[in-house]
CSV table of C-alpha atoms in Angstrom, one decimal:
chain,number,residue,atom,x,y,z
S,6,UNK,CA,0.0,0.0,0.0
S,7,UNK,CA,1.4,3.4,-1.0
S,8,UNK,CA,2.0,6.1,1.3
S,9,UNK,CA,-0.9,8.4,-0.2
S,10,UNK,CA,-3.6,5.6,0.0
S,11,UNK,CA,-2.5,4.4,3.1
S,12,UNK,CA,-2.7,8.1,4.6
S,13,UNK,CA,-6.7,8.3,3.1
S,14,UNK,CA,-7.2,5.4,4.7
S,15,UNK,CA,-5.7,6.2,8.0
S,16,UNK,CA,-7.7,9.6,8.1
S,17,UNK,CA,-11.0,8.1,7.0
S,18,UNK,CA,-10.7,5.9,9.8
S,19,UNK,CA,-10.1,8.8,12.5
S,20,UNK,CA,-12.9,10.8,10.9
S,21,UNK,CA,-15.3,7.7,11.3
S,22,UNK,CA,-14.5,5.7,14.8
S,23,UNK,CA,-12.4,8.6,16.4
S,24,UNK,CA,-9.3,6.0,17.1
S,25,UNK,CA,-6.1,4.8,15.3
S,26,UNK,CA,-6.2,2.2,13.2
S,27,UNK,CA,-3.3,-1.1,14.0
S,28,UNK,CA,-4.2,-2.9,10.4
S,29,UNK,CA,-4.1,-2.2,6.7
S,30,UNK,CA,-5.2,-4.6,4.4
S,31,UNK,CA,-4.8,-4.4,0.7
S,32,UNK,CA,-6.9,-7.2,-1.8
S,33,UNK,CA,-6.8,-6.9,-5.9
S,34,UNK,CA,-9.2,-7.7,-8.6
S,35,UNK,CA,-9.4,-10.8,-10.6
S,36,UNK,CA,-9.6,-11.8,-14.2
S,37,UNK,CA,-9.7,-15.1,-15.6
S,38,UNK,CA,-8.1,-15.6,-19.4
S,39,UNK,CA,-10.3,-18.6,-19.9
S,40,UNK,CA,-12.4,-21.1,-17.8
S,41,UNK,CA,-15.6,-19.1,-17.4
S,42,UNK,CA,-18.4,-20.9,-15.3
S,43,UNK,CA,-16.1,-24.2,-15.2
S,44,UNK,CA,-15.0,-23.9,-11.8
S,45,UNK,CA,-18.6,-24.8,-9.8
S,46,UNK,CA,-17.5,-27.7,-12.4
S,47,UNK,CA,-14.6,-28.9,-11.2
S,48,UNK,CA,-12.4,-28.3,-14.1
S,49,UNK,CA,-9.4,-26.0,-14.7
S,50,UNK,CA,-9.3,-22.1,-14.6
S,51,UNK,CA,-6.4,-19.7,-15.8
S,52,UNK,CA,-6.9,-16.8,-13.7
S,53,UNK,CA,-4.4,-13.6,-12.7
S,54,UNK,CA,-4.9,-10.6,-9.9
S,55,UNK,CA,-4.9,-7.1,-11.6
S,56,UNK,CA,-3.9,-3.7,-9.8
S,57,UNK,CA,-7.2,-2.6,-9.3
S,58,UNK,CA,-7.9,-2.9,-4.9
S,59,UNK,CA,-10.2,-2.9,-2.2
S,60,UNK,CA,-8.0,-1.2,0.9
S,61,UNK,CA,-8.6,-1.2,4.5
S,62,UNK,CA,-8.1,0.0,8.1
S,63,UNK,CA,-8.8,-2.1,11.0
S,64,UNK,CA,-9.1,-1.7,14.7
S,65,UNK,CA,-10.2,-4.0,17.3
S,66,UNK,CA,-13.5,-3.4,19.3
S,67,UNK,CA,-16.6,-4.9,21.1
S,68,UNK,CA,-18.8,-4.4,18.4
S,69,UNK,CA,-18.8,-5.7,14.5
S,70,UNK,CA,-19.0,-1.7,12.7
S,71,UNK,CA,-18.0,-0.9,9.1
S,72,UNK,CA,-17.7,1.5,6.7
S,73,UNK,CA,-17.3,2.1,3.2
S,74,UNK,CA,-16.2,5.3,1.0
S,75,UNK,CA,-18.1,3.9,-1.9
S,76,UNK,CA,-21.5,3.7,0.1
S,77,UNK,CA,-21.1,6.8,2.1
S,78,UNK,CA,-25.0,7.1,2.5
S,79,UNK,CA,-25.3,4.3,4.2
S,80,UNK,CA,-23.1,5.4,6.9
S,81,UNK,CA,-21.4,3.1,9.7
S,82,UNK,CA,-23.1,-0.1,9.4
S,83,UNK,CA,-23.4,-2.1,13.0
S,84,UNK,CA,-24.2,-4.9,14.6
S,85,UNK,CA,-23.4,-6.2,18.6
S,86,UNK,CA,-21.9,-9.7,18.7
S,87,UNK,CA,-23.6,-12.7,19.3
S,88,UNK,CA,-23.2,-16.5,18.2
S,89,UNK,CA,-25.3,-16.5,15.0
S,90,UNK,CA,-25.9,-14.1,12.5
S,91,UNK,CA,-28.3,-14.6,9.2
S,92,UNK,CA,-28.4,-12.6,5.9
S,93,UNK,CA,-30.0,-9.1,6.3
S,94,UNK,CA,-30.7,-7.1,3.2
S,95,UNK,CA,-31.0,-4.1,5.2
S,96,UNK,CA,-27.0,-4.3,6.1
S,97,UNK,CA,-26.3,-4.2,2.5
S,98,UNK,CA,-22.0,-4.5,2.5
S,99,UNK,CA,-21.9,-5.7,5.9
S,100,UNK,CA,-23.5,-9.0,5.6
S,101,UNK,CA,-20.1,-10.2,3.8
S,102,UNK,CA,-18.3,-8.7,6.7
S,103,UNK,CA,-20.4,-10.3,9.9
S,104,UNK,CA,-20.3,-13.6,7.1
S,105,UNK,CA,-17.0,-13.8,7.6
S,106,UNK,CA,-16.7,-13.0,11.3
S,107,UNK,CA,-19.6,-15.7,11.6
S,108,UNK,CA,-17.9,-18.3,9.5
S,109,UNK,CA,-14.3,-17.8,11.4
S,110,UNK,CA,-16.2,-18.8,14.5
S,111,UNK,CA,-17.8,-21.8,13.3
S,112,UNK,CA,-14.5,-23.3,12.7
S,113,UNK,CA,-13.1,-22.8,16.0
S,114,UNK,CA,-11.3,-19.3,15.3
S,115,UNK,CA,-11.1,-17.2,18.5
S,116,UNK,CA,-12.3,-13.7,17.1
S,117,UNK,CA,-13.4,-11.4,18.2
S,118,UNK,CA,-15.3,-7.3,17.3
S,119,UNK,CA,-13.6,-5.0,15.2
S,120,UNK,CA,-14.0,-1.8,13.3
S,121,UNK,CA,-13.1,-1.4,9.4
S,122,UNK,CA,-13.2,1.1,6.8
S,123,UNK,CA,-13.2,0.3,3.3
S,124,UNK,CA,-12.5,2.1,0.2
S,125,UNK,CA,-12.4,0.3,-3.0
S,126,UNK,CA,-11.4,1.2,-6.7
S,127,UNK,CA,-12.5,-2.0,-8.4
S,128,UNK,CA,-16.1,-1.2,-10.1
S,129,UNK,CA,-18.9,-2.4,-8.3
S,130,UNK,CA,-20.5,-5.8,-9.9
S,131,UNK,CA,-18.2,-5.2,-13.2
S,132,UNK,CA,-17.1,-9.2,-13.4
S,133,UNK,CA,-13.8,-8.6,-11.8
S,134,UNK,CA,-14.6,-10.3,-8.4
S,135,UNK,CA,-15.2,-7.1,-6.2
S,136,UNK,CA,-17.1,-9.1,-3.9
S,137,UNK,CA,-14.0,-12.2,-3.4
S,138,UNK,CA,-11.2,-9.1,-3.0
S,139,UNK,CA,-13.3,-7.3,-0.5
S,140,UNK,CA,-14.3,-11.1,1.5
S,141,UNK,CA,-10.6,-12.1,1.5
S,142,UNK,CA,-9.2,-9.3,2.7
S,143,UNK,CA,-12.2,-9.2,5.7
S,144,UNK,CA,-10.9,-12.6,6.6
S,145,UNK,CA,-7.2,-12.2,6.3
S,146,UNK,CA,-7.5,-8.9,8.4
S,147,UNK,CA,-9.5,-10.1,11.2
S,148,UNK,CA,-7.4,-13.6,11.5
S,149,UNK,CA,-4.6,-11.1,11.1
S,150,UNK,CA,-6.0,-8.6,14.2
S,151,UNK,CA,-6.6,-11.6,16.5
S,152,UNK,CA,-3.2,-13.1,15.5
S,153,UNK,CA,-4.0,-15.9,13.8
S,154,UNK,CA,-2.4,-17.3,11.7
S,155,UNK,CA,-4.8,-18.8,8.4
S,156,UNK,CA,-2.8,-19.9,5.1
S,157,UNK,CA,-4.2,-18.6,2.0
S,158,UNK,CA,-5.9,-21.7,0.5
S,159,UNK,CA,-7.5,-22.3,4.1
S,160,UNK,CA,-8.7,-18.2,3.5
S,161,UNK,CA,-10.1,-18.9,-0.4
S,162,UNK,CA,-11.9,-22.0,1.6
S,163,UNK,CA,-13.7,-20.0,4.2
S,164,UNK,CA,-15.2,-17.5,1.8
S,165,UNK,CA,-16.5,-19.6,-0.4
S,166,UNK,CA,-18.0,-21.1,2.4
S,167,UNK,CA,-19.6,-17.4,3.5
S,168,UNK,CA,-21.0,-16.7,-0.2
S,169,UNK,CA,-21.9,-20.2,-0.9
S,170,UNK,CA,-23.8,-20.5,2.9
S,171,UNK,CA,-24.3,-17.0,4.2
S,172,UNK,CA,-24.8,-14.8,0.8
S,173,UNK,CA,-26.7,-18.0,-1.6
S,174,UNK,CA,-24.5,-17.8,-3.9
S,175,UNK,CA,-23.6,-21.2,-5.5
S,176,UNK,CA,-20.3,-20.7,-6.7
S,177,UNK,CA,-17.1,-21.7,-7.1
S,178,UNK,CA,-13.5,-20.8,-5.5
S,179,UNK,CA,-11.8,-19.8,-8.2
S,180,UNK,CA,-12.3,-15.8,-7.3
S,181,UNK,CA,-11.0,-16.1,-3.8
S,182,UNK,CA,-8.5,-18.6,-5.0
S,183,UNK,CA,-6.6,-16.6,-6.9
S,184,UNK,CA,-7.1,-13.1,-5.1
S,185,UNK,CA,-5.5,-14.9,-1.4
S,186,UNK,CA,-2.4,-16.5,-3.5
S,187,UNK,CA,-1.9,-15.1,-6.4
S,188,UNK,CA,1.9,-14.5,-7.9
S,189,UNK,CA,2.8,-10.8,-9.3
S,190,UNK,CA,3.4,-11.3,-13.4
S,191,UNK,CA,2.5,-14.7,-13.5
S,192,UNK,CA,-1.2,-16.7,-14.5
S,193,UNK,CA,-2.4,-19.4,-12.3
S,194,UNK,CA,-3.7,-22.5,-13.5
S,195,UNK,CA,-6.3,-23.7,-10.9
S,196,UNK,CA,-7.6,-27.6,-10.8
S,197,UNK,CA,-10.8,-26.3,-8.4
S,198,UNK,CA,-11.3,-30.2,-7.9
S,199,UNK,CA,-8.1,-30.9,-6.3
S,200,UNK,CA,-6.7,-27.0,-6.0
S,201,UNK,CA,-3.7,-28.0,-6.9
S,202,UNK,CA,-2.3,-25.1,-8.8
S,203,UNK,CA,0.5,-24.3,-11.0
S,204,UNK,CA,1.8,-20.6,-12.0
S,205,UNK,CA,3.0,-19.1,-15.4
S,206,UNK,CA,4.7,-16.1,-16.0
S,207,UNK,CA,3.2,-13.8,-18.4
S,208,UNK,CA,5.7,-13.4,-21.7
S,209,UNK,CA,3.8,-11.6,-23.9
S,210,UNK,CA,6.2,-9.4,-25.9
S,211,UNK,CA,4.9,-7.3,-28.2
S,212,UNK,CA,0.8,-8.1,-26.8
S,213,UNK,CA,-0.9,-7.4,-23.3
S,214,UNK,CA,-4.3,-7.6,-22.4
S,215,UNK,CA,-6.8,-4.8,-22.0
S,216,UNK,CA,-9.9,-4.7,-19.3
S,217,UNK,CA,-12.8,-3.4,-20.9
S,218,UNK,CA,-15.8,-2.2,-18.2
S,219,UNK,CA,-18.8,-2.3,-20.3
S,220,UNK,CA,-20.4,-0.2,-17.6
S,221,UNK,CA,-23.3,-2.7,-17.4
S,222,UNK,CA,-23.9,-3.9,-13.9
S,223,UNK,CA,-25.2,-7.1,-12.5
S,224,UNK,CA,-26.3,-8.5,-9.3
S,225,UNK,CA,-24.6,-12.3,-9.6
S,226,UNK,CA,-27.0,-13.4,-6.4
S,227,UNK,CA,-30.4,-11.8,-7.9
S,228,UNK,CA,-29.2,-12.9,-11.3
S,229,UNK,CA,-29.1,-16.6,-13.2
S,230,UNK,CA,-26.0,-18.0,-12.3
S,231,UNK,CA,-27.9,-20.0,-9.5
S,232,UNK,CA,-29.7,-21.3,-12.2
S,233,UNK,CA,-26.9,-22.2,-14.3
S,234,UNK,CA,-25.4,-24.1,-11.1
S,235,UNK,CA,-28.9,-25.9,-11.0
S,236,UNK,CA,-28.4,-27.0,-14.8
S,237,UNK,CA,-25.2,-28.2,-14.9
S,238,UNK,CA,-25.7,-30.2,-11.9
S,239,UNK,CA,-29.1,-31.6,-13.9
S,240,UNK,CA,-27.0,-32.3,-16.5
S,241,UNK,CA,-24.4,-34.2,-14.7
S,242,UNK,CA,-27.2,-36.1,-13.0
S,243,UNK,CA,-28.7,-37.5,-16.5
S,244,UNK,CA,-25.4,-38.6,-17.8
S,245,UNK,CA,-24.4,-40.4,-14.8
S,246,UNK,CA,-27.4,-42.2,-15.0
S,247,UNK,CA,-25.2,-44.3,-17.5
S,248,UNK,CA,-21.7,-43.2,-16.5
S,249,UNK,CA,-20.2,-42.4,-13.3
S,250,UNK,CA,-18.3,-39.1,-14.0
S,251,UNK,CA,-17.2,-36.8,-10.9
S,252,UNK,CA,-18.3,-33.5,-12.8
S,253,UNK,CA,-19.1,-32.7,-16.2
S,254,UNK,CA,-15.7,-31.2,-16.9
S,255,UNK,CA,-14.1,-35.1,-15.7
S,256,UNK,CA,-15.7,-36.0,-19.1
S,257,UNK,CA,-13.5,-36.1,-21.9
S,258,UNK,CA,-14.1,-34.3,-25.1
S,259,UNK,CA,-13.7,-37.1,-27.1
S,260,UNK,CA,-17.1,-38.5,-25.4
S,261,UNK,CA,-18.8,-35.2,-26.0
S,262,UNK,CA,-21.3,-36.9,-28.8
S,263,UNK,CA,-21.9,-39.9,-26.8
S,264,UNK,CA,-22.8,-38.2,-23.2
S,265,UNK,CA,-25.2,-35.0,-25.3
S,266,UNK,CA,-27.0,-38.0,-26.6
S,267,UNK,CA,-28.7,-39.0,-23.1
S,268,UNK,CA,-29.7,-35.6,-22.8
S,269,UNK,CA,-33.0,-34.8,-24.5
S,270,UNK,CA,-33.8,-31.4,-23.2
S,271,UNK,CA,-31.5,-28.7,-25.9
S,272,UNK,CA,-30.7,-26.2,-22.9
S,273,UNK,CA,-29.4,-28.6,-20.5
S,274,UNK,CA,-27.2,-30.2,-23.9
S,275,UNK,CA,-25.9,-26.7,-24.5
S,276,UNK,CA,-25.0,-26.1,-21.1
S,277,UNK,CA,-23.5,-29.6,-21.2
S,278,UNK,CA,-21.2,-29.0,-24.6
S,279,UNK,CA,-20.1,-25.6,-22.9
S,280,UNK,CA,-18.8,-26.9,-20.0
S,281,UNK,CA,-16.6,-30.0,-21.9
S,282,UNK,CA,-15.8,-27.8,-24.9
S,283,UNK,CA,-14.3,-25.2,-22.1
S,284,UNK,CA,-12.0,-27.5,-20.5
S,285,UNK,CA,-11.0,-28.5,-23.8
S,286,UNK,CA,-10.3,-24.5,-24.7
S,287,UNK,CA,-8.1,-23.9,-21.2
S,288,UNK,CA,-5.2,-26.8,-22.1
S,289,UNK,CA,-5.5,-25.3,-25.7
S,290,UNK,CA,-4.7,-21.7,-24.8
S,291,UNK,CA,-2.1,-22.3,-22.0
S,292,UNK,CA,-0.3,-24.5,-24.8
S,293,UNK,CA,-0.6,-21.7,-27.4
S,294,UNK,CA,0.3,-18.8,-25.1
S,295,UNK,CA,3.8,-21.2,-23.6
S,296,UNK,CA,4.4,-21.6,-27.6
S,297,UNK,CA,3.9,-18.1,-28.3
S,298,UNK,CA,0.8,-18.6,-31.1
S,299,UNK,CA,-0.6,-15.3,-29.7
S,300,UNK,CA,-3.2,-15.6,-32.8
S,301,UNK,CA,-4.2,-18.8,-32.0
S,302,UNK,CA,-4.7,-17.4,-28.7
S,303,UNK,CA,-6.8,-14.6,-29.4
S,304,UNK,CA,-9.0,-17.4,-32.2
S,305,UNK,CA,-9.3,-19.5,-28.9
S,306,UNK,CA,-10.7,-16.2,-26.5
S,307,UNK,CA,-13.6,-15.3,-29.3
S,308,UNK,CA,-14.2,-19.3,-29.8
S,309,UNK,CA,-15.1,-19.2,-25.8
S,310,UNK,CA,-16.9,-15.5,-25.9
S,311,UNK,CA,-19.3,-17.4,-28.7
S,312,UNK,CA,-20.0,-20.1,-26.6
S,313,UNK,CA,-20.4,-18.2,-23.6
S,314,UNK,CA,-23.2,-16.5,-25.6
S,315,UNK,CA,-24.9,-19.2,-27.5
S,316,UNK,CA,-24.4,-21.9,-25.1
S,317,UNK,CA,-24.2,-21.1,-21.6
S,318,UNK,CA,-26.0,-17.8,-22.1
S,319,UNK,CA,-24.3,-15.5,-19.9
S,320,UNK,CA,-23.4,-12.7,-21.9
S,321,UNK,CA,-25.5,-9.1,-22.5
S,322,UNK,CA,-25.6,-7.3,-26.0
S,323,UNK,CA,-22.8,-4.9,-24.8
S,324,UNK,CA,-20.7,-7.7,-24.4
S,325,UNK,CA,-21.4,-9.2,-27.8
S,326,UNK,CA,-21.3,-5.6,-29.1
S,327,UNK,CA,-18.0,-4.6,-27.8
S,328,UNK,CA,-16.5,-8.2,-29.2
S,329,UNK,CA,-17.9,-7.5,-32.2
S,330,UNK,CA,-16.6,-4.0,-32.6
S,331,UNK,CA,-13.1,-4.8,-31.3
S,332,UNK,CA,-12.4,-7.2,-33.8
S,333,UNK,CA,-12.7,-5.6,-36.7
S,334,UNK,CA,-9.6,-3.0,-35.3
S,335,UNK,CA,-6.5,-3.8,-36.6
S,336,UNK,CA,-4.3,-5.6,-34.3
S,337,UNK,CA,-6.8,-7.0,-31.8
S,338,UNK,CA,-6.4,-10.8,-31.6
S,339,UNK,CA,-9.0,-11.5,-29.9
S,340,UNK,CA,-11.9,-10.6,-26.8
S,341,UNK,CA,-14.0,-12.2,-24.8
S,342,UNK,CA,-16.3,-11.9,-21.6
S,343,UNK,CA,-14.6,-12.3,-18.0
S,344,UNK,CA,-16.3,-13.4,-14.6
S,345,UNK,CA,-19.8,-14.5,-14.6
S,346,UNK,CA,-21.4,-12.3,-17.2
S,347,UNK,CA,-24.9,-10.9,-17.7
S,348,UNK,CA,-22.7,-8.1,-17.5
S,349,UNK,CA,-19.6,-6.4,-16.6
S,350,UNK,CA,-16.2,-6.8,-18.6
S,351,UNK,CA,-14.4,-8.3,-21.0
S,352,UNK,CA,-10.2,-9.1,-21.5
S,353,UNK,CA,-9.0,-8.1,-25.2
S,354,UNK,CA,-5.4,-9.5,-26.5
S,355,UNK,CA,-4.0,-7.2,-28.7
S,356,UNK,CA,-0.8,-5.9,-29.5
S,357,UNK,CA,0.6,-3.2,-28.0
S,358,UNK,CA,0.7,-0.5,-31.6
S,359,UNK,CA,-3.5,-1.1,-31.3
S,360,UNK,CA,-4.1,-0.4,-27.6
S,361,UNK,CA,-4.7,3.6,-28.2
S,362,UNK,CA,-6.6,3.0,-31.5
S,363,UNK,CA,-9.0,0.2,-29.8
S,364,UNK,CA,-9.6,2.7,-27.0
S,365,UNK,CA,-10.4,5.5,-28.8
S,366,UNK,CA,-12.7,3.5,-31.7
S,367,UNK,CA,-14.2,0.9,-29.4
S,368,UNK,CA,-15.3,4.0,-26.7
S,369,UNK,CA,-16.3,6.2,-29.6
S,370,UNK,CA,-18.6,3.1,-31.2
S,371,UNK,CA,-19.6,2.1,-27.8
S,372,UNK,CA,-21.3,5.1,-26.2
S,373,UNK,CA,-22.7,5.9,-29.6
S,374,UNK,CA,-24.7,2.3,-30.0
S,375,UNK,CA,-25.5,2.4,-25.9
S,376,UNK,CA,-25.7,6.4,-24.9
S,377,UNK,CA,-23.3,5.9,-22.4
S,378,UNK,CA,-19.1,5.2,-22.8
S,379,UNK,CA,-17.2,1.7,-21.6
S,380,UNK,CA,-13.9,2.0,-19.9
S,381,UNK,CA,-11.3,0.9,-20.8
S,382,UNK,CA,-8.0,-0.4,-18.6
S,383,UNK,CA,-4.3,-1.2,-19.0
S,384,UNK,CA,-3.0,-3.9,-16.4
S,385,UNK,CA,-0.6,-5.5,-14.3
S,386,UNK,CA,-0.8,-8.9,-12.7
S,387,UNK,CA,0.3,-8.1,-8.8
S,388,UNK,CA,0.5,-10.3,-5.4
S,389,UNK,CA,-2.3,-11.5,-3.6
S,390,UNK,CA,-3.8,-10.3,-0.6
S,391,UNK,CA,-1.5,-8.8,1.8
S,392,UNK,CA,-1.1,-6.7,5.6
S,393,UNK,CA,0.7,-4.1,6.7
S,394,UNK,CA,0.1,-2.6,10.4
């Protein structure tokens, strides 16, 4: 944390609880380069952190109290301790935070009240795992506060457990995965059955990626991923009526034909063929992008963005629009959709001589089709979660 952000935050936290902080945490964003939706599906991700954070202040005291800078209306949200908590709209940000108090305690974590401020710069419900950055870094600062001492796959654990359990949301652990361990400059390729993980470094030469906000937002808990998470599993269900697979993306691609024909319903088949063909598309792009075949890369990230769309039906027509768009500018290898979709953003390979050209034409095209501009980001891959008193 730099000296000027870690000063806001120190002052922030004077102005609101009228005491010193002790703890800073800092949490980044997430993209994933391919393995959308796969890893409720036990199958492999390819995710990195990016330099966009949530950072905090935290102090220890007898109640559970929060703030944020980016919902300043809402003013210091509080509760009093006690043994069991349950999801309360009315406490909007704060149910992730008394989640993740709750959740240490069921597992035998001696925690106790605190007080935080929080002031993020990732955009709110924009696909780049805002919720996981600011839920990891609750948990690593409170275990931190108390002096606990909670490894980093143990903290992606516990707050999948808090969105899965305390928030409804059915998904997987790829988001806090890769936000508590994460390597600076390299990719991590995730096996979310086993979470065994290996990392790459990024050699991109003359290409980088670009983060493109379409400025759409979406509400993953209100929206269909749920549902999705209720298909796949219907899916899995049919074909191991016949088979005995562990999850659909166990299933080879070479059985593809043979498992879609026990499935008579066409939605649940598409979902199905998504989730094999995507597994099949993360071993293809990790090989091109270790041999360099940066076009075959950027043919691999549309190939997934189409099926995204057509077959797992997660995308949004600003989505399709700025894929669309972006391809047809010279240099751009390739776009697609990141995080859950409905929604949000999108990565875009390129090389480096188009970056100021796509940015300029694609937030020109953009706010001319939908009235309102995109944003677009340049990146860097950075470290996971991390403290600093």
């Amino acid at each position: 944390m730099n000296k000027a952000i870690k000063t806001k935050i120190h002052d922030l936290f004077v102005s609101q609880f009228k005491k010193e902080p002790s703890l800073y945490v800092m949490s980044p964003s997430r993209i994933n380069i391919i393995g959308e939706h796969i890893d409720y599906l036990g199958g492999n991700v390819f995710p990195a952190n990016i330099n966009l954070y949530t950072y905090s202040a935290f102090a220890k005291s007898d109640v559970i109290e929060a703030y944020s800078a980016n919902f300043p209306a809402l003013n210091i949200k509080k509760v009093e301790l006690k043994d069991n908590y349950e999801y309360d709209k009315e406490l909007s940000f704060l149910n992730y935070v008394i989640g993740c108090y709750q959740i240490l305690k069921k597992h035998g974590y001696k925690v106790g009240g605190f007080s935080l401020v929080i002031d993020s710069e990732i955009p709110t419900a924009s696909g780049l795992s805002s919720s996981a950055s600011f839920g990891v870094m609750v948990l690593k600062g409170i275990a931190q506060l108390y002096g606990i001492d909670i490894s980093p796959v143990e903290i992606a654990k516990l707050f999948k457990e808090v969105e899965n359990n305390f928030m409804n949301l059915k998904n997987g652990i790829m988001d806090q995965f890769i936000i508590a361990n994460g390597k600076k400059d390299h990719l991590m390729l995730l096996n979310t059955s086993t979470l065994e993980f290996e990392n790459f470094p990024i050699e991109l030469g003359d290409y980088n990626f670009l983060v493109i906000n379409s400025k759409k937002p979406r509400n993953l808990i209100e929206s269909k991923y749920n549902d999705r998470v209720a298909e796949t599993n219907e899916a899995l269900s049919i074909i191991n009526k016949k088979y005995n697979y562990k999850n659909l993306c166990s299933i080879p691609l070479s059985e593809l034909d043979n498992v879609l024909a026990l499935i008579d319903d066409e939605v649940i088949r598409r979902r199905t063929k998504y989730a094999i063909q995507e597994q099949s598309r993360v071993k293809d792009l990790i090989e091109n992008l270790t041999n360099k075949n940066f076009k075959k890369c950027g043919e691999i990230l549309n190939a997934a963005h189409n099926a995204l769309k057509n077959d797992y039906e997660v995308s949004a027509e600003e989505l399709d629009f700025v894929n669309e768009m972006g391809n047809k500018i010279d240099g751009v290898l390739g776009i697609r959709m990141t995080g859950a979709g409905f929604g949000g953003c999108l990565i875009a390979l390129m090389h480096k001589d188009a970056n100021d050209r796509f940015r300029k034409e694609i937030v020109e095209k953009y706010k001319e089709k939908f009235g309102y501009a995109c944003e677009v980001y340049d990146v860097e891959v950075v470290n996971g979660t991390s403290c600093t008193e």
